[in-house]
mmCIF file of C-alpha atoms and ligand atoms in Angstrom:
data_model
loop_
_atom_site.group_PDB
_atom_site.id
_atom_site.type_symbol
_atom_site.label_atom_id
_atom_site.label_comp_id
_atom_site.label_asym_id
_atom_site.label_seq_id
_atom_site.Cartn_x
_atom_site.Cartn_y
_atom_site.Cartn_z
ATOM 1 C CA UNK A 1 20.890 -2.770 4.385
ATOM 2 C CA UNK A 2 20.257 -0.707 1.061
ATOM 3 C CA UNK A 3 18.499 2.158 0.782
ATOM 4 C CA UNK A 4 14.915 1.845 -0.871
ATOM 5 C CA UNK A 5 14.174 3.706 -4.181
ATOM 6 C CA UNK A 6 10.439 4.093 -3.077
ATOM 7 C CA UNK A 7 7.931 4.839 -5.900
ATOM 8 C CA UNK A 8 4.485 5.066 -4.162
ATOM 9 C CA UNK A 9 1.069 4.867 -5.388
ATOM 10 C CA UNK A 10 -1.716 6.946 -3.958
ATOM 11 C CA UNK A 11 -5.409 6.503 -4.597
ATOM 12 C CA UNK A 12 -7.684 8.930 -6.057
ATOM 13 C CA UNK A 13 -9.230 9.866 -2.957
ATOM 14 C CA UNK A 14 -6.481 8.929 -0.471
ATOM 15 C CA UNK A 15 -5.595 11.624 2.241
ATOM 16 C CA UNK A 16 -2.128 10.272 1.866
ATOM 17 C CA UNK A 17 -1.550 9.814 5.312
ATOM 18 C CA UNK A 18 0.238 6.499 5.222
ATOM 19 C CA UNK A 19 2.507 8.444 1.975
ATOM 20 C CA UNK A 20 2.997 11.231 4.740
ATOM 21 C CA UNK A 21 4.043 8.342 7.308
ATOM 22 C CA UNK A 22 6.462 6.835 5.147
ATOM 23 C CA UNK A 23 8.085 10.113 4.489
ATOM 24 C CA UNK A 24 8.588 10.992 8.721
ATOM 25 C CA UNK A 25 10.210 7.590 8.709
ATOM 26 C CA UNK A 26 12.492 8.172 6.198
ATOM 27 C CA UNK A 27 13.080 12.020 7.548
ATOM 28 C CA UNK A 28 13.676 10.449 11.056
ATOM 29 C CA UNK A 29 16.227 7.924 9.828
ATOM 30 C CA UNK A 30 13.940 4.892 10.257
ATOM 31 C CA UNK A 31 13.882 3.987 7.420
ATOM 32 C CA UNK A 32 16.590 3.673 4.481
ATOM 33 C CA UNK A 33 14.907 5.423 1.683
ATOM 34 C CA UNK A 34 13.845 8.215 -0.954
ATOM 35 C CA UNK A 35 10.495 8.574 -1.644
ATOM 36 C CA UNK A 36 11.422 9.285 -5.542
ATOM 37 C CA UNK A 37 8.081 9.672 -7.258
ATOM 38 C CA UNK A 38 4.576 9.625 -6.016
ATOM 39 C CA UNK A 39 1.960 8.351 -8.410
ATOM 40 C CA UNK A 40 -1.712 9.370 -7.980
ATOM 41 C CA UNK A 41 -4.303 8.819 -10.925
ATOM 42 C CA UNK A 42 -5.901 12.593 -10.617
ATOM 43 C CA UNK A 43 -4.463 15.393 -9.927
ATOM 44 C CA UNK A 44 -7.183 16.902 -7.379
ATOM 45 C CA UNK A 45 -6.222 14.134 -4.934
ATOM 46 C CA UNK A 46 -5.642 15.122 -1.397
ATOM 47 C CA UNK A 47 -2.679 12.797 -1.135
ATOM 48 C CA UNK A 48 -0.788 14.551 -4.134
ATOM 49 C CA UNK A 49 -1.071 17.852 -2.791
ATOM 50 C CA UNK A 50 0.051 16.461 0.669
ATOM 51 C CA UNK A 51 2.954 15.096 -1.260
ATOM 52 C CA UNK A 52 3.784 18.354 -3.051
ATOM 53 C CA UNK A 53 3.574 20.044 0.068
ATOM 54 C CA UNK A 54 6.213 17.795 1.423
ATOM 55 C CA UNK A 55 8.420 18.526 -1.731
ATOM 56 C CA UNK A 56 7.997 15.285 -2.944
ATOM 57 C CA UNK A 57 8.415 14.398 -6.728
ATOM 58 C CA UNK A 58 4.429 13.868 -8.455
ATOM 59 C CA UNK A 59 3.373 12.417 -11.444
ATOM 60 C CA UNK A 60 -0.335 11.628 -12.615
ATOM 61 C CA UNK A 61 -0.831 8.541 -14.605
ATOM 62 C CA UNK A 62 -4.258 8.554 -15.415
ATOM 63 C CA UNK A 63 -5.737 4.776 -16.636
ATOM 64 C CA UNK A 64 -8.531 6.657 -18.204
ATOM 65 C CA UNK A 65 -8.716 7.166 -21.867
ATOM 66 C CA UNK A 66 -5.973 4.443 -22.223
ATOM 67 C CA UNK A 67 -5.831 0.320 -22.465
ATOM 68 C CA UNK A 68 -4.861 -1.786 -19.690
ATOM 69 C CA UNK A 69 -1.339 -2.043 -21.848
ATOM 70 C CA UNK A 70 -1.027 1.837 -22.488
ATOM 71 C CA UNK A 71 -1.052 2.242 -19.294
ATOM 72 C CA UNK A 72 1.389 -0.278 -18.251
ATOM 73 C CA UNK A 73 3.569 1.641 -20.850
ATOM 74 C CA UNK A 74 3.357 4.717 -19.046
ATOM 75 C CA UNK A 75 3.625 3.439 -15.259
ATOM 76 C CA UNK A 76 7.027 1.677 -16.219
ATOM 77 C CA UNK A 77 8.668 4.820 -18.308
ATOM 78 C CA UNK A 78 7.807 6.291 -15.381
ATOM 79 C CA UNK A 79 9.169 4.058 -12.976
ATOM 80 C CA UNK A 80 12.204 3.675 -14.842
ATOM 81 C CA UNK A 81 12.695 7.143 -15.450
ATOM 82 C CA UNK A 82 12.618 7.947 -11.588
ATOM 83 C CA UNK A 83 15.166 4.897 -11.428
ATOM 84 C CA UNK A 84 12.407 3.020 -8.622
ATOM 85 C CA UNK A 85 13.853 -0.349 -7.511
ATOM 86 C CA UNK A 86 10.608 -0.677 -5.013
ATOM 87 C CA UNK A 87 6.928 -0.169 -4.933
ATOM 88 C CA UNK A 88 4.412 1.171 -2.056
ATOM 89 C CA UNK A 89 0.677 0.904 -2.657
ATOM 90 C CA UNK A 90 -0.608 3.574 -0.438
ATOM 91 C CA UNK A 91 -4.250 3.515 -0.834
ATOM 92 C CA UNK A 92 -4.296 2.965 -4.641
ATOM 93 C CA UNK A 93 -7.299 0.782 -4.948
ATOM 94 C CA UNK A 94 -6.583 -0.424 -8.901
ATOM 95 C CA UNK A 95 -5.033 -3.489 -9.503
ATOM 96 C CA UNK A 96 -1.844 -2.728 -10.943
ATOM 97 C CA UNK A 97 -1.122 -4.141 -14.511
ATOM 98 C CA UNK A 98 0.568 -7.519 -14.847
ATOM 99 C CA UNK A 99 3.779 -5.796 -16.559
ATOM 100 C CA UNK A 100 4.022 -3.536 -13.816
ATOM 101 C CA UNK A 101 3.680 -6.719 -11.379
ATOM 102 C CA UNK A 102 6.213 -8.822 -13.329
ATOM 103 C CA UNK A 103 8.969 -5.953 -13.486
ATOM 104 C CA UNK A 104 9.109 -5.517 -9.618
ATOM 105 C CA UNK A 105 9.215 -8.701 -8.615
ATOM 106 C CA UNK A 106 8.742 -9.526 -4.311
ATOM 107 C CA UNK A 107 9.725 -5.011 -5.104
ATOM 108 C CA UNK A 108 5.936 -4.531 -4.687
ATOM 109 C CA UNK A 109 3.776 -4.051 -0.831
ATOM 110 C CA UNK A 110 0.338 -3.040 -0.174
ATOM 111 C CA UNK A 111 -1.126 -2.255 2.880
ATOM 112 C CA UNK A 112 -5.421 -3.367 3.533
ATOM 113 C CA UNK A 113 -6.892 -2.448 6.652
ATOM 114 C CA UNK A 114 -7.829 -5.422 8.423
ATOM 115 C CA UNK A 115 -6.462 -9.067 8.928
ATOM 116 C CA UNK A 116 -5.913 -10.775 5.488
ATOM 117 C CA UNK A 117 -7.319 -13.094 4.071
ATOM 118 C CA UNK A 118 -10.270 -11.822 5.808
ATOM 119 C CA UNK A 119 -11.915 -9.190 4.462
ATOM 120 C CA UNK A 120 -10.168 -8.645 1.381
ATOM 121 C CA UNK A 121 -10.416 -8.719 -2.473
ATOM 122 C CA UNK A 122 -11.870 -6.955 -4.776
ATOM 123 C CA UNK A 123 -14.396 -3.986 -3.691
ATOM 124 C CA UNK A 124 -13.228 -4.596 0.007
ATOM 125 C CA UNK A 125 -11.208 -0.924 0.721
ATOM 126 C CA UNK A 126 -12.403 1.980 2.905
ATOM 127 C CA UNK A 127 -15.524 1.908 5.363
ATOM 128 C CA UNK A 128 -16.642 -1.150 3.596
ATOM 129 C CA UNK A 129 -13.772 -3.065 5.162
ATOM 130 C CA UNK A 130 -14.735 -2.119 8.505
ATOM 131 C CA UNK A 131 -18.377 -2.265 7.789
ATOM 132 C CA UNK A 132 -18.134 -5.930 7.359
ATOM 133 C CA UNK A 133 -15.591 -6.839 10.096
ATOM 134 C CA UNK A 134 -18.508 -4.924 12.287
ATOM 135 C CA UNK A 135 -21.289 -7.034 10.815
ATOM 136 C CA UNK A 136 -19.550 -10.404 10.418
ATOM 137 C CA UNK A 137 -18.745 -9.858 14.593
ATOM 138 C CA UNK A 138 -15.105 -10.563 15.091
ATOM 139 C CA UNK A 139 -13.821 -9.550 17.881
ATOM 140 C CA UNK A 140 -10.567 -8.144 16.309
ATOM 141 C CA UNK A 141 -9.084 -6.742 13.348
ATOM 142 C CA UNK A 142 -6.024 -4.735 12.117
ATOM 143 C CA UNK A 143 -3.671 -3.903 9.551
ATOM 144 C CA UNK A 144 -1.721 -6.301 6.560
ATOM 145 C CA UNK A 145 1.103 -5.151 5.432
ATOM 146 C CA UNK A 146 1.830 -7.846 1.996
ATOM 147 C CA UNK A 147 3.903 -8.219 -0.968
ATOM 148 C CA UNK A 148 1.392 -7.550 -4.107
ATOM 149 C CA UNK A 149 0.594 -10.335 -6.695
ATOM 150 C CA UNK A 150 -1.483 -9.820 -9.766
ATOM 151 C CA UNK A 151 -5.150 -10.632 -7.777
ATOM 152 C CA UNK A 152 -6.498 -8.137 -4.927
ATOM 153 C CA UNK A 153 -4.804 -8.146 -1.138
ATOM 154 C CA UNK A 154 -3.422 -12.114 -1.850
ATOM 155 C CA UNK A 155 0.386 -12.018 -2.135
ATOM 156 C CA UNK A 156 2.424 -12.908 1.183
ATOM 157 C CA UNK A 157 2.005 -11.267 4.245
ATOM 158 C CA UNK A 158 5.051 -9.568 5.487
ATOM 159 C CA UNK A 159 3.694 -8.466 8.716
ATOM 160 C CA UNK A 160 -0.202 -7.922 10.785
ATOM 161 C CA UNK A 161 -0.946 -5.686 13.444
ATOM 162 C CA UNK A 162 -3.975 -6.594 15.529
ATOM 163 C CA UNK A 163 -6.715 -4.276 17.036
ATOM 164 C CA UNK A 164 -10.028 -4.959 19.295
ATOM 165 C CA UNK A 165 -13.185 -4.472 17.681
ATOM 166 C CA UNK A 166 -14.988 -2.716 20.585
ATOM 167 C CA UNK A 167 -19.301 -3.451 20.767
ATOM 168 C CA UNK A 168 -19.840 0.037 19.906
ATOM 169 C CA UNK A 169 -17.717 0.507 17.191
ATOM 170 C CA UNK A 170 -18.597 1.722 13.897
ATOM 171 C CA UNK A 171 -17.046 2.151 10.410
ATOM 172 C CA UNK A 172 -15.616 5.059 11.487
ATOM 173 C CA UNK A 173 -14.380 4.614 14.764
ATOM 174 C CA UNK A 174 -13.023 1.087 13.911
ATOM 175 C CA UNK A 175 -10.800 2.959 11.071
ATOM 176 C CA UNK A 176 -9.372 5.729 13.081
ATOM 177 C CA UNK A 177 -8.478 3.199 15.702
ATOM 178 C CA UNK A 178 -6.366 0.971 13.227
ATOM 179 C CA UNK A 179 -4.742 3.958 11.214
ATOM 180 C CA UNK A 180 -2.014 4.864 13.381
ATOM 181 C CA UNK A 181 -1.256 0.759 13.543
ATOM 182 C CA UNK A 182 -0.903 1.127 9.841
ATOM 183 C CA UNK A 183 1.380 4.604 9.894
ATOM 184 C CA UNK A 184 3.898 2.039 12.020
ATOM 185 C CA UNK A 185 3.441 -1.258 9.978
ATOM 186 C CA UNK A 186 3.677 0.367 6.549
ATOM 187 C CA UNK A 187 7.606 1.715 7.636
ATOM 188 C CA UNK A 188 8.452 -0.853 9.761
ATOM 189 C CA UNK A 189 7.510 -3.048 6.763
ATOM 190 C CA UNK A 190 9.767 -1.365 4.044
ATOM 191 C CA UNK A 191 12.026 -1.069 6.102
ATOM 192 C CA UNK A 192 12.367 -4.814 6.589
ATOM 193 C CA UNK A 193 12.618 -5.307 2.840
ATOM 194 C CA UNK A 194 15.439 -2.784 3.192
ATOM 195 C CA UNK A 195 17.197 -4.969 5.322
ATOM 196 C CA UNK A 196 17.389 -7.557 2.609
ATOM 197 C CA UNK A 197 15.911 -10.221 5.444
ATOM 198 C CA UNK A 198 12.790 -10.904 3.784
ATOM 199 C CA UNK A 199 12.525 -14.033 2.111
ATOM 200 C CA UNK A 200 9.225 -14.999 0.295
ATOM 201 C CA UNK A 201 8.983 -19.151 0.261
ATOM 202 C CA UNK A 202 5.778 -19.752 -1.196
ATOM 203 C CA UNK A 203 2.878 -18.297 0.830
ATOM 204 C CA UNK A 204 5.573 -17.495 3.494
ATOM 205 C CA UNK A 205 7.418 -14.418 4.017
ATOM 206 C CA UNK A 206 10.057 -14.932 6.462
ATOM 207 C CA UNK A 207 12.472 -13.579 8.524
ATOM 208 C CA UNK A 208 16.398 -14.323 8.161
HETATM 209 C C1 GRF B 301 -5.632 3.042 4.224
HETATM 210 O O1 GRF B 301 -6.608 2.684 5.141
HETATM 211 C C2 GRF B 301 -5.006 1.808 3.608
HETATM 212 O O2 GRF B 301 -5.008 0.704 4.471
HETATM 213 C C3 GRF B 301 -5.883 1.530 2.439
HETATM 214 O O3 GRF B 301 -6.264 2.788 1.951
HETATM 215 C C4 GRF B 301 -6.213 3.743 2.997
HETATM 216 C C5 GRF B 301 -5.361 4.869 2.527
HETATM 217 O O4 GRF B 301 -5.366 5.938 3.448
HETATM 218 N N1 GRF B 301 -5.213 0.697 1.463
HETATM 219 P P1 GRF B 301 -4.330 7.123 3.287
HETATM 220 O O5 GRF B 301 -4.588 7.760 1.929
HETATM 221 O O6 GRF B 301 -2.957 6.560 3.385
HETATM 222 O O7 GRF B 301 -4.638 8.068 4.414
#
């Protein structure tokens, strides 16, 4: 068991609640690690003032104004200056840049709110997820927590959590049923790859 070095990523519009989920873990001993830099693209997020409010380290990288390889630049100096060995997407909703991919290699989970591979990829985050499990008429869905490749929600799953899709569900209601699945899957998760028994084989992730 090693303790994580947990740089995570928070979208521009994220509440931050899974960031703020990850931190109880780690202040209730659940999980092995220090949240050492949270990494939001604009500064007016809610999930960056959450984390300030916590006392958690911030830094803004915006992508605007810069190429796909500036900001690659920036993310790792960052990351490497806040000495991260592990990533947590938290509601980011870019795809992060190759380099940044390549240096944190199987070091890298997202979390998508419903059962990958369905209703995933790119454009698939928010109400729209839940919008289409709705119209597509499954009868469940969930949470996905997976290791990140360089494509949207397709690297290995490390772990699901499944919830009914009730007949009068909507957007809404369907995402503030599975949110508190993903507040336990997104620690329990980490704290997995903590462990060190996580071994990716292929498409697998398993278990040793
Ligand atoms: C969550 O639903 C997560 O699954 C998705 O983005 C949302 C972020 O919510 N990737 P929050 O900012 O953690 O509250």
């Amino acid at each position: 068991m090693s303790s994580l070095r947990l740089a995570v990523f928070v979208g521009s519009h994220g509440r931050g609640s899974n960031l703020m989920a990850i931190q109880s873990a780690v202040s209730a001993g659940n999980l092995p690690a220090e949240i050492v830099c949270v990494i939001g693209t604009r500064a007016d997020a809610p999930a960056i003032a959450r984390a300030k409010q916590a006392g958690l380290p911030t830094k803004i990288v915006s992508p605007k104004d810069r190429s796909d390889a500036e900001y690659a630049d920036v993310l790792l100096r960052v990351l490497r200056g806040a000495n991260a060995d592990t990533i947590a997407l938290a509601g980011y909703m870019r795809r992060l840049p190759s380099p940044v991919v390549q240096s944190f290699p199987n070091r890298i989970v997202n979390i998508h709110p419903s059962l990958l591979p369905a209703f995933g990829g790119h454009g698939m985050y928010g109400e729209k997820v839940h919008q289409a499990v709705i119209d597509t008429g499954v009868k469940v869905s969930g949470c996905t927590v997976h290791f990140v490749d360089e494509e949207f929600d397709t690297g290995p799953i490390i772990s699901q959590k499944v919830v009914p899709v009730e007949d009068d569900d909507t957007a809404q209601t369907l995402a503030a049923r599975i949110l508190p699945y993903e507040h336990a899957a997104f620690p329990e998760a980490l704290a997995l790859l903590a462990s060190g028994r996580l071994r990716v084989e292929g498409r697998r992730v398993r278990r040793v």
